[in-house]
Coordinates of C-alpha atoms and ligand atoms in Angstrom, one line a residue:
Chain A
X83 CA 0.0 0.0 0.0
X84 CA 2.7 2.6 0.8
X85 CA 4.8 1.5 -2.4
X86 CA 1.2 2.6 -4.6
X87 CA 0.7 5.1 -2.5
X88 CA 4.3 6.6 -2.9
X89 CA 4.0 5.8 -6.7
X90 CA 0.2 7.8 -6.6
X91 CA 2.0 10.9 -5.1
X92 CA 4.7 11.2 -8.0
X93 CA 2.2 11.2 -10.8
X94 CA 0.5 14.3 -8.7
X95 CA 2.2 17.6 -9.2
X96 CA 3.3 19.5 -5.8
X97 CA 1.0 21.6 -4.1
X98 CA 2.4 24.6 -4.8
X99 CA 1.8 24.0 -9.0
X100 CA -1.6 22.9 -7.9
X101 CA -1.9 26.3 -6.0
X102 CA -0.5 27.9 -9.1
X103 CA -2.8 26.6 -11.8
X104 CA -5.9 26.8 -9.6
X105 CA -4.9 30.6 -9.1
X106 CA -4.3 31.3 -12.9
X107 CA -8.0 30.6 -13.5
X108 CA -9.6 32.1 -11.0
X109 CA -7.8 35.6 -11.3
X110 CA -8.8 35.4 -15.1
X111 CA -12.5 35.0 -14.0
X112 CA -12.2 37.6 -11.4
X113 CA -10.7 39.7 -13.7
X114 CA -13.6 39.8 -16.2
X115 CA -15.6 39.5 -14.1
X116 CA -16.8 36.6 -15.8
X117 CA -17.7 33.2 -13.5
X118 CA -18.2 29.5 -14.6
X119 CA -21.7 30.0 -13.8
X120 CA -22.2 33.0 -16.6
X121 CA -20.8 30.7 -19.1
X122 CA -23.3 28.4 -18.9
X123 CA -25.4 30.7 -19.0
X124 CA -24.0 32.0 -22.3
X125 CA -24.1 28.4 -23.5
X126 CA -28.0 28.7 -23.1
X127 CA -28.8 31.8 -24.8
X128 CA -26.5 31.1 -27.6
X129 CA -27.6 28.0 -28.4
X130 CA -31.3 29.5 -28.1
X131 CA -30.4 32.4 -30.8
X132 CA -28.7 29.9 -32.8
X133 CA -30.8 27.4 -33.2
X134 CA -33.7 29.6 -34.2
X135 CA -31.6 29.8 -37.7
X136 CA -29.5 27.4 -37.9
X137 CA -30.0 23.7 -36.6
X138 CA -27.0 23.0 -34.9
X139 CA -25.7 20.3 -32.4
X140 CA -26.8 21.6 -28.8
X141 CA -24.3 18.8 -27.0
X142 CA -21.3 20.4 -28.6
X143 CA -21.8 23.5 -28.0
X144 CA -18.9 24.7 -26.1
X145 CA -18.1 28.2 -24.4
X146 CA -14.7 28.9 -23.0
X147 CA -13.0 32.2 -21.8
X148 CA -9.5 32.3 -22.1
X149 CA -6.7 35.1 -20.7
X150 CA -3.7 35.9 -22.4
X151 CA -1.2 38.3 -21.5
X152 CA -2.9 41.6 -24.4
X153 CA -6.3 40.2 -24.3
X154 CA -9.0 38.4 -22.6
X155 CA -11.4 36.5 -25.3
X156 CA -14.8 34.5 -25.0
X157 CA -14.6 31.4 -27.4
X158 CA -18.1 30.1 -28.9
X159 CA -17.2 26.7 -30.7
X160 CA -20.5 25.8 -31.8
X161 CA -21.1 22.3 -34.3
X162 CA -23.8 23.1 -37.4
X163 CA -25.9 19.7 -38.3
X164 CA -25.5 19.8 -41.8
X165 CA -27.6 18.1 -44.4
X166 CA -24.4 15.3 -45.3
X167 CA -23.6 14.6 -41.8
X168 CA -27.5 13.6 -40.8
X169 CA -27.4 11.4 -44.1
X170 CA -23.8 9.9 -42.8
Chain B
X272 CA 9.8 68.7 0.5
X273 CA 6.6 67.1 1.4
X274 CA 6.6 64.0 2.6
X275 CA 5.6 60.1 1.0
X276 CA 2.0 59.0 2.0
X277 CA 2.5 54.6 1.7
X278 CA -0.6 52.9 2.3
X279 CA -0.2 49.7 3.0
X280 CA -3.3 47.0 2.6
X281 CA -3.9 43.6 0.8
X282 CA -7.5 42.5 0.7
X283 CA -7.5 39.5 2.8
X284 CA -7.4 40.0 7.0
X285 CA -3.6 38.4 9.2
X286 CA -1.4 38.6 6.4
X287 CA 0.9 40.9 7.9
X288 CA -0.5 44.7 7.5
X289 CA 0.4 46.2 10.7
X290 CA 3.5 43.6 10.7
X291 CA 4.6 45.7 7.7
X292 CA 3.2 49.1 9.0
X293 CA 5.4 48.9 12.1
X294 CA 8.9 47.4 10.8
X295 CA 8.6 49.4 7.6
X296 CA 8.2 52.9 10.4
X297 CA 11.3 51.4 11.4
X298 CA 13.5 50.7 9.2
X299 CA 12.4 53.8 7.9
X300 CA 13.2 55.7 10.8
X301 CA 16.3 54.1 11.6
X302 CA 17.8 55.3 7.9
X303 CA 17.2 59.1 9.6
X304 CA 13.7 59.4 7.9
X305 CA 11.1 61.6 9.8
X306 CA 8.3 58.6 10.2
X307 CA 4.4 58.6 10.9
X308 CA 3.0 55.0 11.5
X309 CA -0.8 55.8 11.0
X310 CA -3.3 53.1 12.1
X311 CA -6.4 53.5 9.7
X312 CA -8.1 50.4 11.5
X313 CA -10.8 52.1 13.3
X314 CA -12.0 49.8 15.7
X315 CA -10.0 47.1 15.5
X316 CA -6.3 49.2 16.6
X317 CA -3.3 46.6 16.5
X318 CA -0.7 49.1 15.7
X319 CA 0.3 50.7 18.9
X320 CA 0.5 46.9 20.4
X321 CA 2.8 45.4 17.8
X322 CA 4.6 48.7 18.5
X323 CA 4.9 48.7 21.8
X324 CA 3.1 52.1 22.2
X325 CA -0.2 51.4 23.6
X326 CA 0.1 53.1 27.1
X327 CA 0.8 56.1 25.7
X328 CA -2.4 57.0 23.8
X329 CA -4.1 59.6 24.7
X330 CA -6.0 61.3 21.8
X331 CA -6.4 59.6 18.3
X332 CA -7.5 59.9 14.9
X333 CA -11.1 60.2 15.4
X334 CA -10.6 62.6 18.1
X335 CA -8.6 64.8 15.9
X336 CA -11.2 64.2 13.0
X337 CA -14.0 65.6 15.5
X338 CA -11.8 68.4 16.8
X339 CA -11.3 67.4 20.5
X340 CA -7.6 67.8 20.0
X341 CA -4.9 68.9 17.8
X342 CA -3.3 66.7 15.4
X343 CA 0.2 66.8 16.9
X344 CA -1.6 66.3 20.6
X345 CA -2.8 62.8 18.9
X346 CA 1.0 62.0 18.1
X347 CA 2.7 59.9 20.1
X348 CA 6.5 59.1 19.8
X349 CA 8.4 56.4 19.5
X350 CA 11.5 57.0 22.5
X351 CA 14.0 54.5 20.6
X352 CA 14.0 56.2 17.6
X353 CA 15.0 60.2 16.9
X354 CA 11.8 60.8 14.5
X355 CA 9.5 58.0 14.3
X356 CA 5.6 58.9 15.6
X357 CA 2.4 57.0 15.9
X358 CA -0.7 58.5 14.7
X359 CA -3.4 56.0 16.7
X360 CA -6.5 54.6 15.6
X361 CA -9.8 55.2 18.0
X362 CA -10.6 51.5 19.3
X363 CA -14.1 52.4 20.4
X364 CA -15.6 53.9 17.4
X365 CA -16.0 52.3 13.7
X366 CA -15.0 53.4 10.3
X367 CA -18.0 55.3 9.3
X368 CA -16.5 58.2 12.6
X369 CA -13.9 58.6 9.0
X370 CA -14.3 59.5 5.7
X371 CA -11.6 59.6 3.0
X372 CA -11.6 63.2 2.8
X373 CA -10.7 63.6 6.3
X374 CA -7.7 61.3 5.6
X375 CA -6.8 63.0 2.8
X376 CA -6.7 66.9 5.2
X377 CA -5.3 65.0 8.4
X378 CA -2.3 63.8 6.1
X379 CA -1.8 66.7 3.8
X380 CA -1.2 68.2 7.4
X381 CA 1.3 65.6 8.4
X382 CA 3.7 65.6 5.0
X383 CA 4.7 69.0 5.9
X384 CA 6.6 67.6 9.0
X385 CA 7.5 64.5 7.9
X386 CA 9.6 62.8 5.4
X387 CA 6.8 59.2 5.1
X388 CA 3.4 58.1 6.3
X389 CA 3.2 54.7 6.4
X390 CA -0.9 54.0 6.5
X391 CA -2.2 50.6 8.1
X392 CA -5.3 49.9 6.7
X393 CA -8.0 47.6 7.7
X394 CA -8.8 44.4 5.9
X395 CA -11.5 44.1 3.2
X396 CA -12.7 46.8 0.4
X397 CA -15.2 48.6 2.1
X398 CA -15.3 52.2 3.6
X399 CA -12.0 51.3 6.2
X400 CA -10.2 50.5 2.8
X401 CA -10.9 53.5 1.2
X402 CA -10.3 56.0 3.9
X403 CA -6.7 54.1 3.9
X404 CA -6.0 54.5 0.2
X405 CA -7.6 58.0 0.0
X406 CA -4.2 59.9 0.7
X407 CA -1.7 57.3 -0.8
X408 CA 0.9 58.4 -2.9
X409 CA 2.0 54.8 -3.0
X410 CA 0.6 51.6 -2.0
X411 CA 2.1 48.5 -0.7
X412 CA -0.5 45.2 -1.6
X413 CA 0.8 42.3 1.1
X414 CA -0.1 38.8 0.2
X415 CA 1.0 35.3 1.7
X416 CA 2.0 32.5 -1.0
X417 CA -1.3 31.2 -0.4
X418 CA -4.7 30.7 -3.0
X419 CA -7.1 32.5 -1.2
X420 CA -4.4 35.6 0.0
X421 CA -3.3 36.2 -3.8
X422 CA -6.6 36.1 -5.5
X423 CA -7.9 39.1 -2.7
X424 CA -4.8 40.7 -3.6
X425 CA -5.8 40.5 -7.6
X426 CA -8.9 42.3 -6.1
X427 CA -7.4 45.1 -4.2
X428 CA -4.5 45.9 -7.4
X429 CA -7.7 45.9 -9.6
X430 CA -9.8 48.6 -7.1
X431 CA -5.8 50.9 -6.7
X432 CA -5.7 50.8 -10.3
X433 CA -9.3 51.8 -10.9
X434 CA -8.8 54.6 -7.9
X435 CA -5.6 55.8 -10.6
X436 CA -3.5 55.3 -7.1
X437 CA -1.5 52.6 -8.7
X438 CA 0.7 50.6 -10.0
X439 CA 1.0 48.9 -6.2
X440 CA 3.9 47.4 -5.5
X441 CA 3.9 43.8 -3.8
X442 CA 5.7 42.4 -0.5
X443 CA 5.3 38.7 0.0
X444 CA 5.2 37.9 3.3
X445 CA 5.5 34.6 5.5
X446 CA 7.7 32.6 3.1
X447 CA 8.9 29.2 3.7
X448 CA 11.5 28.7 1.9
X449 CA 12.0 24.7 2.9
X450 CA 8.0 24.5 1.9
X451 CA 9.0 26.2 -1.3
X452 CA 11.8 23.7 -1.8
X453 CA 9.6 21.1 -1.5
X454 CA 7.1 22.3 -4.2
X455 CA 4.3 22.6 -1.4
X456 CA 4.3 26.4 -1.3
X457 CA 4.4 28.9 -4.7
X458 CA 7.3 30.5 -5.6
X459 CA 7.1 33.8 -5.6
X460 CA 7.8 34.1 -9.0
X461 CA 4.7 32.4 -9.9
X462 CA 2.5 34.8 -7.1
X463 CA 4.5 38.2 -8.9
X464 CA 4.1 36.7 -12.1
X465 CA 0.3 35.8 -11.6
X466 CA -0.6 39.4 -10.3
X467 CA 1.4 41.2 -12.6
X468 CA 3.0 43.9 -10.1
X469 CA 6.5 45.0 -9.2
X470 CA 8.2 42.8 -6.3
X471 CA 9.1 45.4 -3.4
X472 CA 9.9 42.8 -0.7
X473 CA 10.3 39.1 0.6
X474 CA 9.5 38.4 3.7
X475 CA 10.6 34.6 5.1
X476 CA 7.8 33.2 7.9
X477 CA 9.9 33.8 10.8
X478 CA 9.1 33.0 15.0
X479 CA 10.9 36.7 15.7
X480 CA 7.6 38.2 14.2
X481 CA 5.3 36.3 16.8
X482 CA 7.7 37.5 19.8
X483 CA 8.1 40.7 18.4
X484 CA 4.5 41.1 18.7
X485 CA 4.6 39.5 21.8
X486 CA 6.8 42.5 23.6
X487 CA 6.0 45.1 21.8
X488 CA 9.4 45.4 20.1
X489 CA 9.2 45.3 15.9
X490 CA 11.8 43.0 14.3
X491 CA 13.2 46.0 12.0
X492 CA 14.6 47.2 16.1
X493 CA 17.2 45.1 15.7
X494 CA 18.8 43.0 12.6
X495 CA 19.3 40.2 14.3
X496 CA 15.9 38.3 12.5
X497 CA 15.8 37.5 9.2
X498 CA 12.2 39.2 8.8
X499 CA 14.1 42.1 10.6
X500 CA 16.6 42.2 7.6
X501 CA 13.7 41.7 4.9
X502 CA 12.3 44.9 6.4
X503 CA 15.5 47.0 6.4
X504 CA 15.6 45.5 3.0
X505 CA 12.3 47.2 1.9
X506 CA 13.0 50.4 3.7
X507 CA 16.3 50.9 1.6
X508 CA 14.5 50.2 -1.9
X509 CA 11.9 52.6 -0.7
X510 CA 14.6 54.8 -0.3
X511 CA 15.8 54.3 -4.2
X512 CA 18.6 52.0 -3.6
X513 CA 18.9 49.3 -5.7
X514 CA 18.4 46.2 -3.1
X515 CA 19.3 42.2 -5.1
X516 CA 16.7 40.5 -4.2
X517 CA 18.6 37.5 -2.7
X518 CA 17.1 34.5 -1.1
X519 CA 17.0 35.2 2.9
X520 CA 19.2 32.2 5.2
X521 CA 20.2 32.2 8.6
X522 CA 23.5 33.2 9.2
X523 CA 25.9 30.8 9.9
X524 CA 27.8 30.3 12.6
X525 CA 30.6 32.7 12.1
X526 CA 28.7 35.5 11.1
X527 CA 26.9 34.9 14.8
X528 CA 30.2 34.6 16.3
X529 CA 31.3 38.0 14.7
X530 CA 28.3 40.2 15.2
X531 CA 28.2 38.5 19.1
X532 CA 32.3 39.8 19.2
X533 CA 31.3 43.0 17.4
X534 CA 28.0 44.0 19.2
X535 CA 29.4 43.3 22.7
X536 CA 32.5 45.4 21.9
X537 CA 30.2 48.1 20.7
X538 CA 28.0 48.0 23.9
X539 CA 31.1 48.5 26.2
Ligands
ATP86 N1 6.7 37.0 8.6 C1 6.0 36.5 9.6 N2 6.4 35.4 10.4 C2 5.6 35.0 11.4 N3 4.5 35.5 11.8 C3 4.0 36.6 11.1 C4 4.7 37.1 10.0 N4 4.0 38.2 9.6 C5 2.9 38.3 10.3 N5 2.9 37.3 11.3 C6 1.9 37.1 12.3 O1 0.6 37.0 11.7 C7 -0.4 37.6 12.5 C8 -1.1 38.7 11.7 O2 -0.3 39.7 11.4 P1 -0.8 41.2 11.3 O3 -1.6 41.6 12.4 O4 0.4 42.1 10.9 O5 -1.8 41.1 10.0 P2 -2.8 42.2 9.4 O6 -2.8 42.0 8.0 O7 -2.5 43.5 10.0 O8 -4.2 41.6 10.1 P3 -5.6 42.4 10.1 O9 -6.2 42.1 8.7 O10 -6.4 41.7 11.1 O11 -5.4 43.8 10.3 C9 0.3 38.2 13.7 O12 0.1 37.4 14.8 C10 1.8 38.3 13.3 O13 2.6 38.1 14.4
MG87 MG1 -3.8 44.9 11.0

């Protein structure tokens, strides 16, 4: 048990990276003043407005927020059902 | 030449404020600077304890705000130092007895005299925050290597930016540098690099704080503690000198041996 559990901890990274990585997200969110919770929420409505004119794929619709070091961006990735892929 | 108003505040409450407040008054003072120490936490005062101060109080800050006294009646000095002076906060009242334009009069008065004010203020962002950052030329953000410590500091540099008081500068404080080593506490080039602010200060966790606080006598007294050191260390790049941020280690045992040979020779 202590050999697996000594072999567990490697494949873990330290605390401190955890601490690191944890923090990187958060202060982007803080920053914009944007939370997990308001991107689903985005999800929803975007999907709604969407859909209304174009059929798309509701389950791969995905809505990410990412921080770089100029600029702070809101990424919609959202799948179209097209006409081949419902034949396929 | 008026003086330097230094606010010093980080968001989160215990991470070492009034620690800093008191050892950067200090180490100020003790580099021939004409020091206030002003303790902005109305209510809650810590300042004139971790200074060793408190039985001299006789007015303070809210009775010079409502006129019962005059501002240099409300100063109290420091005896082991030639210019170094507490302005102390009321402990009975709360922060609304304050507002940030009577911070702003009370220390316009005070830079005539002196050379800094060093501002404690009060955890949180609320009013207490903002009376403490109303008069800052500068401000000091103090975080721990910690998650929840850094992201209110994020916070506060956001608000100082917003108030056009920035850019802060940072002091980390109660670093352990065998934690570091380990990989269980951030390095603090990942908390500067996360926050995005200029490093002013390392401070290592260090038991002379706690007894420090315990007598009444600030680390920065004496340079016998490394957190004592890290303070003078802060006080000189204040100053304008141009301080290597090197790692802080004990001294060994030869250094003890000289500075025992050297302060003993000095006291006789
Ligand atoms: N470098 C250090 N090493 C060891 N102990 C420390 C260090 N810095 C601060 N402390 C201890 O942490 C505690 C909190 O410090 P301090 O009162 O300065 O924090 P604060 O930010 O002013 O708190 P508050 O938000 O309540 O005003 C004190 O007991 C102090 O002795
Ligand atoms: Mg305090």
């Amino acid at each position: 048990m202590r050999f697996l559990d000594r072999f567990r901890r490697r494949r873990q990274p330290p605390s401190g990276e955890i601490a690191r990585e944890r923090l990187r997200l958060v202060l982007a969110h803080d920053r914009a003043n944007i939370s997990p919770g308001l991107l689903d929420t985005l999800k929803d409505e975007i999907i709604a407005v969407i859909s209304r004119h174009v059929p798309i794929d509701p389950e791969g619709v995905r809505v990410t927020f990412t921080e770089g070091p100029r600029e702070s961006r809101l990424v919609a990735d959202i799948p179209i059902q097209t006409g081949r892929r419902r034949r396929g | 030449m008026a003086g330097r108003v230094l606010t010093i505040t980080s968001g989160k409450g215990g991470v070492g404020k009034t620690t800093a407040t008191a050892n950067l008054g200090v180490a100020l003072a003790t580099r021939g600077q004409r020091v206030v120490v002003v303790d902005a936490d109305i209510g809650l005062r810590n300042l004139d304890v971790m200074m060793g101060l408190e039985n001299r109080i006789v007015y303070d800050l809210v009775d010079v705000v409502e006129e019962r006294c005059r501002l240099r009646q409300a100063l109290v000095r420091d005896k082991r130092l030639s210019e170094l002076y507490l302005l102390p906060a009321a402990q009975t009242r709360d922060k609304t007895a304050v507002g940030p334009e009577d911070m702003v009069r009370i220390c316009e008065e005070l830079r005539a005299s002196f050379d800094f004010l060093v501002v404690d203020s009060p955890a949180g962002i609320e009013q207490g925050f903002r009376n403490a950052i109303a008069p800052a030329d500068e401000v000091l953000i103090i975080t721990n290597p910690e998650v929840a410590a850094v992201r209110d500091a994020d916070r506060v540099i956001g608000l100082i930016e917003a108030e056009e008081k920035g850019p802060a500068r940072l002091i980390i404080n109660r670093i352990k540098p065998e934690m570091v080593r380990r990989g269980d506490m951030m390095e603090t080039a990942a908390v500067v690099e996360l926050l995005a602010v200029e490093l002013i200060g390392l401070i290592p966790e260090d038991e002379a704080v706690i007894t420090a606080a315990n007598t009444g006598r600030p680390v920065a007294l004496s340079d016998n503690s490394l957190a004592g050191r890290a303070f003078h260390n802060i006080a000189r790049r204040l100053l304008g000198e141009d301080v290597p941020f090197v790692p802080l280690r004990e001294a060994g045992f030869f250094e003890r041996l000289l500075r025992f040979v050297r302060t003993e020779g000095e006291e006789r």
